[in-house]
Amino acid sequence: MHKHPLRKFLGLTVLYIIVIVGIFVVQFKTESVISRSFGDLSYSVSQTQTENNETKLKNRFSVSFKGLTFNVDEKNPVAATDKNGNITELQLNGYSDNSADSVRFTFDKGNSIEFRGGTKEDGFVDFSISTQISAEYKSISIPYKVSQQYTSEETSAKSAFLLTSKNGEFIFTAPAFENARMVFNGSESTARFATYEATKQFEFDQVEGYEGASETAVAKLYEKLRSSMVSKVQSLLNTAKIDSLSEMDIAAYVAELSSQGKYNQAIDSVPDSFKKGNKRSYITSPFFNNLAVMYRSLSIQNEKYKSLVESKSLDVFNVDGITDYILREKKTQKIKDLLLVPSQGEFNATVYQSGGILDVYCRLYAKDKATAAYLEPVLNSCIEKIKAGCRLENGILTFQEEDESILSVEQSVIVGNALAMYGKHKNESSYIKAGNLAVHTALNQQEPEIRTLSAIYHIMAPDNFYIPHTEILGYYGNTCVWVWTCAKSVIYTHKPADTANIFIDFPLNLTHYMIFNGVPNFGGRIEIQGQMFRTDPRFETYNSSGYVYQQNSRSLLIKSRHKSKMELIRLFYEGARTYETTADPAKIPELPKPAPKVEPKPEPKPAPEAEAPAEAETAPAAEAPAETETQN
């Protein structure tokens, strides 16, 4: 036995090798690991073989990118939290890496996580983790680990921090970081790891994780500023400093109080010195009457719009109310020429002008997609111009023109709001968040003055119909019918073709004033609240509805005192009219049905009598009064 030690050693070695190999063969026959790399991004997935020789994924995978690792296993699973706070471990169902730079993992009940990104040619790192969360859960979380090669520095954002290594500086953002896990929810579903260089070109998704980028943060700020604006205006009214307030200040103040159910209180709190003074124009006419005089200022404003359009300057896209003017005149060549100006030659709009173009496009698209389409060729250029003007530092996003001038608070809110509007139109969350952050930055640094707040009030309260505004009602050929109003809605139709029906939605028992434009002469045949009315230049002084028609301007001036929430005014024409309404057919109210005709019952025949006496003379019946039109 001791004669052949070498032979014994070799025999045992072979035996051990066979045993070890056998163990590995058995193990790998039932379990295997699949791995793949895309540059700096790599992943691995574990799977096992069942008794039926079928392959099944284990609830275990790993993803790594430049010192970031995401190791999911039985001890650290992907966890989902429902609306009651209950936590569930999600099971891995599948994975796919069809894209050249991403891998997507799918879990039970429709949840998924996608890892995407890498290093670009210029060395810029851009890595993201996005999730899809089923309606059953309010959030999901995944474990993560940051390599010790990075040093961490907190930022002003609650869900972002800077990571520094010998290879550069990076920003790491997520909806939330909790106990070495990244938490995602339905509205904030993306995390990001990217190169951070203050001097490098801004990218919209760099705002991910900043508090001011959320719609909730902006909405709360708007609510606070609207309340502040009302308090400031009331303070000046109480101290008889009405001269320091502009007409826009008064309009915003009345609109805001009206939205709180204080319409009459707001009207009464404005002194007669303003209502009857020379500061007024058509802007506040829906609240304070004097329509015939105010119409002159409306005509002057229309001439200004006309001159601006004919100038073909890009500044026109930042003029308040220009979208409504474009819709009124959309069938003319001058409007088509204007909308083509931005796309002619080299695009040279400023940041502010680019925001104006986006704003006009979004508002046009909501009303008339065909007209909005003229601006589509330059929309990407507008986005690139705005992006080039963005300056982000510690959660503060400002806009800067090429000459390094910083946009004012009002301009920043207009551009930021336009960017957010366009983001909703394109379903691009990074645009929305960047726009929100710019608005939040502009309004949160220092409380704006009343003048600024009233100028952007329509942005802060987009659903407040009490703000004096234009309603585009329809067209007689190329002539637009429109109204300057503070009504919730105004619908103008022809049914039958010789009758115009005007439906006005406004709170019951309240009074407001409207200037209709483009209305053909109806010869004084008008029905208000079911009664025929006649014109009277003093119509605004009566405690009832009334009107005046100005034939030269084709304008109909209406005082509407609501006896019902939806008032109906009817204009009767001689012969049919060709009219194109802009109203949604589903929203057109039904006309009241005429009262049924009641046939008189025949009188019973008298019983036969004896010979009638000689007929006596009778006094003539009193003459019935002539039917008159109701005067308001």
Short mmCIF file of C-alpha atoms in Angstrom, two decimals, residues 237 250-251 253-255 257-258 262-272 274-275 284-289 466 486 506 510-513:
data_model
loop_
_atom_site.label_atom_id
_atom_site.label_comp_id
_atom_site.label_asym_id
_atom_site.label_seq_id
_atom_site.Cartn_x
_atom_site.Cartn_y
_atom_site.Cartn_z
CA LEU A 237 -59.45 99.85 -2.01
CA ILE A 250 -59.39 95.18 -10.90
CA ALA A 251 -60.38 92.55 -13.48
CA TYR A 253 -59.54 90.87 -8.35
CA VAL A 254 -63.22 90.67 -9.36
CA ALA A 255 -62.65 87.38 -11.20
CA LEU A 257 -63.61 86.84 -5.71
CA SER A 258 -66.33 85.76 -8.15
CA LYS A 262 -68.65 86.63 -4.16
CA TYR A 263 -69.56 88.16 -7.53
CA ASN A 264 -71.86 90.93 -6.29
CA GLN A 265 -69.59 91.65 -3.33
CA ALA A 266 -66.64 92.12 -5.69
CA ILE A 267 -68.62 94.41 -8.02
CA ASP A 268 -69.87 96.54 -5.13
CA SER A 269 -66.42 96.87 -3.54
CA VAL A 270 -65.03 98.70 -6.59
CA PRO A 271 -65.70 102.44 -6.19
CA ASP A 272 -67.65 104.50 -8.71
CA PHE A 274 -63.16 103.61 -11.21
CA LYS A 275 -66.41 102.44 -12.79
CA THR A 284 -63.89 95.26 -17.48
CA SER A 285 -67.08 95.91 -19.45
CA PRO A 286 -68.51 92.44 -18.62
CA PHE A 287 -68.63 93.55 -14.96
CA PHE A 288 -69.38 97.26 -15.06
CA ASN A 289 -71.50 97.98 -18.19
CA TYR A 466 -65.15 84.98 -14.73
CA CYS A 486 -67.33 86.69 -18.46
CA PHE A 506 -74.08 82.17 -16.06
CA LEU A 510 -76.52 87.53 -11.42
CA THR A 511 -76.10 90.23 -14.08
CA HIS A 512 -73.30 90.59 -16.59
CA TYR A 513 -72.68 92.37 -19.90
#
